[in-house]
Coordinates of C-alpha atoms and ligand atoms in Angstrom, one line a residue:
M5 CA 48.8 42.5 -63.6
F6 CA 48.7 45.3 -61.0
T7 CA 50.4 48.6 -61.8
K8 CA 52.1 50.5 -58.9
E9 CA 49.1 52.9 -58.9
Q10 CA 46.6 50.1 -58.5
A11 CA 48.7 48.6 -55.7
M12 CA 48.9 52.0 -54.0
K13 CA 45.1 52.4 -54.2
V14 CA 44.3 49.0 -52.7
L15 CA 46.9 49.3 -50.0
G16 CA 45.8 52.9 -49.2
D17 CA 42.2 51.7 -48.8
K18 CA 43.4 49.1 -46.4
N19 CA 45.9 51.3 -44.5
Q20 CA 48.8 49.2 -45.6
E21 CA 50.8 51.6 -47.7
H22 CA 53.9 51.0 -45.5
V23 CA 54.7 47.9 -47.5
L24 CA 55.8 50.0 -50.4
A25 CA 58.5 51.8 -48.4
F26 CA 61.3 50.2 -50.2
Y27 CA 59.6 49.9 -53.6
D28 CA 61.9 52.3 -55.4
E29 CA 64.9 50.3 -54.4
L30 CA 63.7 47.2 -56.2
S31 CA 64.7 46.0 -59.7
S32 CA 61.9 46.1 -62.2
E33 CA 61.7 42.3 -62.0
Q34 CA 61.4 42.4 -58.2
Q35 CA 58.8 45.2 -58.5
A36 CA 56.7 43.0 -60.9
E37 CA 56.8 40.0 -58.5
F38 CA 55.9 42.2 -55.6
L39 CA 53.0 43.8 -57.4
S40 CA 51.7 40.3 -58.3
Q41 CA 52.0 39.3 -54.6
I42 CA 50.0 42.4 -53.6
E43 CA 47.3 41.7 -56.1
N44 CA 46.8 38.2 -54.7
I45 CA 46.4 39.2 -51.0
N46 CA 43.3 37.6 -49.5
W47 CA 41.9 40.6 -47.6
E48 CA 39.0 38.7 -46.3
D49 CA 41.3 36.9 -43.9
F50 CA 42.2 40.2 -42.2
T51 CA 38.6 40.8 -41.1
L52 CA 38.8 37.7 -38.9
I53 CA 41.4 39.1 -36.6
G54 CA 40.1 39.3 -33.0
K55 CA 36.8 37.7 -34.2
E56 CA 37.7 34.1 -34.2
D57 CA 34.6 32.5 -32.9
H58 CA 33.3 29.1 -33.8
G59 CA 29.8 30.2 -32.8
A60 CA 27.6 28.1 -30.6
R61 CA 28.7 24.5 -30.7
G62 CA 26.1 21.8 -31.5
E63 CA 25.1 18.8 -29.4
F64 CA 27.9 16.3 -28.9
S65 CA 27.6 12.6 -28.9
V66 CA 29.9 9.6 -29.1
P67 CA 31.2 8.8 -32.6
P68 CA 31.2 5.4 -34.3
A69 CA 34.4 3.7 -33.4
V70 CA 36.2 0.4 -33.6
G71 CA 38.4 -0.2 -30.6
I72 CA 41.5 -2.4 -30.5
S73 CA 39.8 -5.6 -29.4
E74 CA 37.0 -5.2 -32.0
I75 CA 39.6 -4.6 -34.7
A76 CA 41.5 -7.7 -33.5
E77 CA 38.2 -9.7 -33.8
H78 CA 37.6 -8.6 -37.3
H79 CA 41.2 -8.2 -38.4
D80 CA 41.2 -10.8 -41.2
E81 CA 37.9 -9.6 -42.7
Y82 CA 39.0 -5.9 -42.7
E83 CA 42.4 -6.7 -44.0
K84 CA 41.0 -8.7 -46.9
I85 CA 38.8 -5.8 -47.9
G86 CA 41.6 -3.3 -47.6
L87 CA 44.1 -5.4 -49.5
E88 CA 41.6 -5.8 -52.3
A89 CA 41.2 -2.0 -52.6
L90 CA 45.0 -1.5 -52.4
K91 CA 45.7 -4.2 -55.0
K92 CA 43.2 -2.6 -57.4
G93 CA 45.2 0.6 -56.9
E94 CA 42.3 2.5 -55.4
V95 CA 44.2 3.9 -52.4
A96 CA 46.7 6.8 -52.5
A97 CA 48.7 8.4 -49.8
V98 CA 49.2 12.2 -49.3
L99 CA 52.1 13.3 -47.1
L100 CA 51.5 16.7 -45.6
A101 CA 54.9 18.2 -45.6
G102 CA 54.3 21.9 -46.2
G103 CA 54.5 23.0 -42.6
M104 CA 57.3 25.3 -41.3
G105 CA 58.3 23.1 -38.4
T106 CA 59.2 26.2 -36.4
R107 CA 59.1 24.4 -33.1
L108 CA 61.8 21.9 -34.2
G109 CA 63.9 24.9 -35.5
F110 CA 65.7 22.8 -38.1
E111 CA 66.9 24.7 -41.2
L112 CA 65.9 22.0 -43.7
P113 CA 62.3 20.6 -44.2
K114 CA 61.3 18.6 -41.1
G115 CA 61.4 15.3 -43.0
C116 CA 65.1 15.7 -43.6
Y117 CA 65.9 15.5 -39.9
N118 CA 68.1 12.6 -39.0
V119 CA 66.7 10.7 -36.0
G120 CA 69.4 8.0 -36.3
E121 CA 72.1 7.7 -33.7
S122 CA 74.7 5.4 -35.0
K123 CA 73.4 5.5 -38.6
E124 CA 71.4 7.8 -40.8
L125 CA 67.6 7.5 -40.4
Y126 CA 65.7 10.5 -41.7
I127 CA 62.1 11.3 -40.8
F128 CA 61.1 10.9 -44.5
Q129 CA 63.0 7.6 -44.6
C130 CA 61.0 6.3 -41.6
L131 CA 57.8 7.1 -43.4
I132 CA 58.9 5.5 -46.6
N133 CA 60.0 2.4 -44.7
N134 CA 56.6 2.2 -43.1
L135 CA 54.8 2.5 -46.4
M136 CA 57.1 -0.1 -47.9
D137 CA 55.7 -2.7 -45.5
V138 CA 52.4 -2.3 -47.2
V139 CA 53.9 -2.1 -50.6
N140 CA 55.6 -5.5 -49.9
Q141 CA 52.4 -7.0 -48.5
V142 CA 50.3 -5.8 -51.5
G143 CA 52.9 -6.4 -54.2
T144 CA 52.5 -3.0 -55.8
F145 CA 53.6 0.5 -55.2
I146 CA 51.1 2.9 -53.8
P147 CA 50.8 6.4 -55.3
L148 CA 52.3 8.9 -52.9
Y149 CA 51.7 12.6 -53.3
I150 CA 53.8 14.9 -51.3
M151 CA 52.5 18.4 -50.4
T152 CA 55.3 20.9 -49.9
S153 CA 55.2 24.7 -49.7
E154 CA 57.1 27.2 -51.8
K155 CA 59.5 27.5 -48.9
N156 CA 60.6 23.9 -48.9
D157 CA 59.6 22.4 -52.2
K158 CA 63.0 22.3 -53.8
A159 CA 64.8 21.1 -50.7
T160 CA 62.3 18.3 -50.3
R161 CA 62.5 17.1 -53.9
D162 CA 66.3 17.3 -53.9
F163 CA 66.5 15.4 -50.6
F164 CA 64.3 12.5 -52.0
A165 CA 66.3 12.4 -55.2
E166 CA 69.7 12.5 -53.4
H167 CA 68.6 9.5 -51.3
D168 CA 67.2 7.5 -54.2
Y169 CA 63.7 8.0 -52.8
F170 CA 64.7 5.7 -49.9
G171 CA 63.9 2.7 -52.2
Y172 CA 60.5 3.9 -53.3
N173 CA 59.6 3.8 -57.0
P174 CA 59.8 7.5 -58.1
E175 CA 57.2 6.9 -60.7
Y176 CA 54.7 6.6 -57.9
I177 CA 55.8 9.9 -56.2
K178 CA 54.3 13.3 -57.2
Y179 CA 54.8 16.6 -55.5
F180 CA 52.5 19.6 -55.2
V181 CA 52.9 23.0 -53.6
Q182 CA 50.4 24.3 -51.2
D183 CA 49.0 27.9 -51.2
M184 CA 50.5 30.6 -49.0
A185 CA 48.8 33.2 -46.9
C186 CA 50.1 36.6 -45.7
A187 CA 51.1 37.2 -42.1
V188 CA 50.4 40.4 -40.1
D189 CA 51.6 41.9 -36.9
Y190 CA 49.3 42.3 -33.8
S191 CA 47.8 45.4 -35.2
G192 CA 46.9 43.8 -38.5
K193 CA 49.7 45.4 -40.5
L194 CA 51.2 43.4 -43.2
L195 CA 54.8 42.3 -42.5
L196 CA 57.6 42.3 -45.1
E197 CA 59.9 39.3 -45.4
E198 CA 62.2 41.2 -47.7
K199 CA 62.0 44.7 -49.2
G200 CA 60.0 43.4 -52.1
R201 CA 58.3 40.5 -50.5
L202 CA 55.4 40.2 -48.1
A203 CA 55.9 37.8 -45.2
T204 CA 53.9 34.7 -46.1
S205 CA 53.5 31.3 -44.7
P206 CA 51.9 28.0 -45.9
N207 CA 48.1 28.3 -45.4
G208 CA 47.7 25.4 -43.1
N209 CA 47.2 21.7 -43.7
G210 CA 43.5 22.1 -44.6
G211 CA 44.1 23.4 -48.1
W212 CA 45.7 20.2 -49.3
Y213 CA 43.0 19.0 -51.6
V214 CA 42.3 22.3 -53.2
S215 CA 46.1 22.7 -53.8
M216 CA 46.3 19.2 -55.1
L217 CA 43.6 19.9 -57.7
K218 CA 45.1 23.3 -58.6
A219 CA 48.3 21.4 -59.4
G220 CA 46.3 19.4 -61.9
L221 CA 46.5 16.1 -59.9
G222 CA 42.8 15.6 -60.1
K223 CA 43.3 14.0 -63.5
D224 CA 46.0 11.8 -62.1
L225 CA 43.6 10.6 -59.4
E226 CA 41.0 9.9 -61.9
S227 CA 43.1 8.1 -64.5
R228 CA 44.6 5.9 -61.8
G229 CA 41.1 5.2 -60.4
I230 CA 41.9 6.4 -56.9
K231 CA 38.9 6.1 -54.6
W232 CA 40.5 6.7 -51.2
I233 CA 43.2 9.1 -50.0
N234 CA 45.1 8.5 -46.8
I235 CA 46.6 11.8 -45.6
F236 CA 49.2 11.9 -42.9
A237 CA 51.5 14.3 -41.1
V238 CA 55.2 14.3 -41.8
D239 CA 56.2 14.3 -38.1
N240 CA 54.9 10.9 -36.8
V241 CA 57.7 8.5 -37.5
L242 CA 55.7 5.5 -36.4
Q243 CA 52.8 6.4 -38.7
R244 CA 51.3 3.4 -40.5
I245 CA 50.3 4.5 -44.0
A246 CA 47.7 3.0 -46.3
D247 CA 47.1 0.4 -43.5
P248 CA 45.0 -2.3 -45.1
V249 CA 43.1 -3.0 -41.9
F250 CA 42.2 0.6 -41.5
V251 CA 41.2 1.0 -45.1
G252 CA 39.1 -2.2 -44.9
A253 CA 37.3 -1.2 -41.7
T254 CA 36.3 2.1 -43.2
I255 CA 35.1 0.6 -46.5
A256 CA 33.3 -2.3 -44.7
G257 CA 31.4 0.1 -42.5
G258 CA 30.3 2.2 -45.6
Y259 CA 31.9 5.4 -44.2
D260 CA 33.0 8.6 -46.1
A261 CA 36.1 8.8 -44.0
G262 CA 38.2 7.1 -41.3
S263 CA 40.4 8.6 -38.6
K264 CA 43.2 6.8 -36.8
V265 CA 42.8 7.6 -33.1
V266 CA 44.6 6.8 -29.9
R267 CA 43.0 6.4 -26.5
K268 CA 43.2 9.4 -24.1
V269 CA 44.9 8.4 -20.9
E270 CA 43.6 11.0 -18.6
P271 CA 40.6 13.4 -18.8
Q272 CA 42.6 16.6 -19.2
E273 CA 45.1 15.3 -21.8
K274 CA 45.8 17.9 -24.5
M275 CA 44.5 16.4 -27.7
G276 CA 41.7 16.9 -30.3
L277 CA 38.9 14.4 -29.6
L278 CA 36.7 12.9 -32.2
C279 CA 33.0 13.3 -31.5
L280 CA 29.8 13.7 -33.3
E281 CA 28.4 17.2 -33.3
D282 CA 24.7 17.4 -34.3
G283 CA 25.3 14.0 -35.8
K284 CA 28.3 15.0 -38.0
P285 CA 31.9 14.0 -37.4
S286 CA 33.7 16.7 -35.4
I287 CA 37.0 17.2 -33.7
V288 CA 36.8 19.1 -30.4
E289 CA 40.0 20.6 -29.1
Y290 CA 40.8 19.9 -25.4
Y291 CA 40.4 23.6 -24.6
E292 CA 37.0 23.7 -26.1
M293 CA 35.7 20.9 -23.9
S294 CA 33.7 21.4 -20.8
K295 CA 35.1 19.7 -17.7
E296 CA 31.9 17.5 -17.6
M297 CA 32.4 16.4 -21.2
A298 CA 36.1 15.7 -20.7
E299 CA 35.4 13.6 -17.6
A300 CA 32.2 11.9 -18.7
R301 CA 32.3 8.1 -18.3
A302 CA 30.7 5.3 -20.3
E303 CA 28.9 2.4 -18.7
D304 CA 32.1 0.4 -18.6
G305 CA 33.9 3.1 -16.7
S306 CA 36.1 4.3 -19.6
L307 CA 36.1 7.9 -20.7
L308 CA 33.1 8.6 -22.9
Y309 CA 35.0 10.8 -25.3
K310 CA 38.2 9.0 -25.4
Y311 CA 39.5 9.0 -28.9
G312 CA 42.2 11.6 -29.8
V313 CA 43.1 12.2 -33.5
I314 CA 46.7 11.7 -34.7
L315 CA 46.5 13.4 -38.2
N316 CA 46.0 10.2 -40.1
Y317 CA 42.8 10.3 -42.1
L318 CA 41.3 8.3 -44.9
F319 CA 38.9 10.3 -47.2
S320 CA 36.7 9.0 -50.0
V321 CA 37.6 10.9 -53.1
E322 CA 34.0 11.1 -54.2
K323 CA 33.1 12.9 -51.0
L324 CA 36.2 15.2 -51.3
N325 CA 35.0 16.2 -54.7
D326 CA 31.5 17.0 -53.2
I327 CA 32.9 19.3 -50.6
V328 CA 35.9 20.9 -52.4
D329 CA 34.0 24.1 -53.1
N330 CA 32.8 24.6 -49.5
N331 CA 34.8 27.2 -47.7
L332 CA 36.9 26.0 -44.8
Y333 CA 37.0 27.9 -41.6
V334 CA 40.0 30.2 -41.4
H335 CA 41.9 30.0 -38.1
V336 CA 43.9 33.1 -36.9
V337 CA 47.0 31.7 -35.2
E338 CA 49.6 33.6 -33.2
K339 CA 53.1 32.8 -34.5
K340 CA 56.7 33.9 -34.6
I341 CA 57.0 35.7 -37.9
P342 CA 60.5 36.6 -39.2
H343 CA 60.3 40.0 -41.0
I344 CA 62.2 43.3 -41.7
D345 CA 61.6 46.4 -39.7
A346 CA 61.0 49.9 -41.0
E347 CA 64.8 50.4 -41.5
G348 CA 65.1 47.1 -43.5
N349 CA 66.8 45.1 -40.7
H350 CA 66.0 41.4 -40.5
I351 CA 64.2 40.4 -37.3
S352 CA 63.9 36.8 -36.1
P353 CA 61.4 37.0 -33.2
T354 CA 61.9 34.6 -30.3
E355 CA 58.3 35.1 -29.1
P356 CA 55.1 35.2 -31.2
N357 CA 54.8 38.6 -32.9
G358 CA 51.7 38.4 -35.1
Y359 CA 49.1 36.3 -36.8
K360 CA 49.0 33.8 -39.6
F361 CA 45.9 32.5 -41.3
E362 CA 45.5 28.8 -41.5
L363 CA 43.0 26.2 -42.8
L364 CA 43.0 23.0 -40.8
V365 CA 42.3 19.5 -42.0
L366 CA 40.2 18.8 -39.0
D367 CA 37.5 21.1 -40.4
M368 CA 37.4 18.9 -43.4
V369 CA 36.5 15.9 -41.2
H370 CA 33.4 17.9 -40.1
M371 CA 32.3 18.2 -43.7
M372 CA 32.1 14.4 -44.1
D373 CA 28.7 12.8 -43.4
S374 CA 30.3 9.9 -41.6
N375 CA 33.6 8.9 -40.2
L376 CA 34.9 5.9 -38.4
A377 CA 37.3 6.3 -35.4
F378 CA 39.8 3.5 -35.7
E379 CA 41.8 2.9 -32.6
V380 CA 45.5 2.2 -32.7
E381 CA 48.1 1.4 -30.1
R382 CA 49.8 4.7 -29.2
V383 CA 53.1 3.0 -28.5
H384 CA 53.2 1.4 -31.9
E385 CA 51.8 4.2 -34.1
F386 CA 52.2 7.6 -32.5
A387 CA 55.6 9.2 -32.2
P388 CA 55.2 12.8 -33.3
I389 CA 58.2 15.1 -33.5
K390 CA 57.3 18.7 -32.8
N391 CA 60.2 19.7 -30.6
L392 CA 63.8 18.8 -30.1
H393 CA 63.4 17.8 -26.5
G394 CA 60.6 17.1 -24.1
V395 CA 57.0 16.2 -25.1
D396 CA 56.5 15.1 -28.7
S397 CA 60.2 15.5 -29.5
V398 CA 63.1 13.9 -31.2
D399 CA 64.0 12.4 -27.8
S400 CA 60.6 10.8 -27.2
A401 CA 60.3 9.6 -30.8
R402 CA 63.7 7.9 -30.5
E403 CA 62.6 6.1 -27.4
L404 CA 59.5 4.9 -29.2
L405 CA 61.3 3.8 -32.3
K406 CA 63.6 1.7 -30.1
K407 CA 60.6 0.2 -28.4
N408 CA 59.4 -0.9 -31.8
N409 CA 62.8 -2.5 -32.5
I410 CA 63.8 0.0 -35.1
E411 CA 67.5 0.3 -35.1
L412 CA 68.8 3.8 -34.7
Ligands
UTP508 P1 52.0 21.4 -37.4 O1 50.7 21.8 -36.9 O2 52.9 20.6 -36.5 O3 52.7 22.6 -38.0 O4 51.7 20.5 -38.7 P2 54.2 22.8 -38.5 O5 54.2 24.1 -39.3 O6 54.8 21.6 -39.2 O7 55.1 23.0 -37.2 P3 55.3 24.3 -36.2 O8 53.9 24.5 -35.6 O9 55.7 25.4 -37.1 O10 56.3 23.8 -35.2 C1 51.1 19.2 -38.7 C2 51.3 18.6 -40.1 O11 50.7 19.5 -41.1 C3 51.6 19.8 -42.0 C4 53.0 19.7 -41.4 O12 54.0 19.6 -42.3 C5 52.7 18.5 -40.5 O13 52.8 17.3 -41.3 N1 51.3 21.2 -42.5 C6 51.2 22.2 -41.6 C7 51.3 21.5 -43.8 O14 51.5 20.6 -44.7 N2 51.1 22.8 -44.2 C8 50.8 23.8 -43.4 O15 50.6 24.9 -43.8 C9 50.9 23.5 -42.0

């Protein structure tokens, strides 16, 4: 483990000695924890500030997709294949719940938010209810792995336990904690969260598989014979999880991965669109798209690039193992970072004040050789909760839940 001298040397070399300002006030236990945190800083991330550049993009083309009518036509065939895989226990689900949910501004993990009006209905509960539909159809529980972060792990576990796992079989639930990354101010200086703690935040949703393996869950996947993992975001309360038709369509087409998508309603809509880039699956953010590309039309008059991703992906475990050692692109993101100032006062910024470093799952999709876009009805499967009010909010999700006859 780092000694104080080693920490001083490394920090000095990087012009970051300021983080030791309160070192002498710490207990020896706190000092040891702080030194270990300093030893584990990923300095490479810092070199990316101001240089984020995806480089030249490749050539885009339309991805393989099954639209709603085609899915309806093949529904029974896809469902049969999916149900077979699920019955054999080859499909697991991973809930990405390590995010900070800062936009919602709720003190507990986002999944603990109550969207109910006249009764309790928590976000986690909505997700479990949705998964239970498949469990009931298949006749067996589906392994569910929940990714938390060190900031919300205990609160998440306690919440599930206190609510009896919302009726799920706890033997099929396992948790793992994602990695953290340091946060810096706009001049690249490390921020302190406490006098003996660097400000850190979860390292984005793209690190999930690496963190899962680090937690020793690779063995669990292997011993259970899991071949497919459906990962999904915590915040979409209408999310269909381990959907047999989706699983079946991906398997039937021989794809490495599948992505649930919704149809873009107008050319400039703000969503990440699924494309092929130099023949490989790729997600292009709305702000990365040229006007021509955003407005291009297919022969039938519909938008050519029309499928937006909703953070619900199915990955082949074999393929995940092939790519797990490949480095994911690190995104430098502006965020509000709570910290202490030079006098040790706690500051909770109301505006972004620095950068976090994040890995994103959409970059994993690009590492797949093939991916099927599987269209779903927005009104039935997409009710994300990012904010309290307005777009993608508790309010809009409540409306959508009601439209789907879910009692609040
Ligand atoms: P968001 O991009 O909405 O981020 O996450 P967030 O941190 O939850 O919310 P804001 O931006 O602070 O308001 C999309 C999904 O990815 C998960 C989230 O929990 C959510 O399910 N996620 C995000 C992680 O699991 N880990 C991360 O480090 C970031």
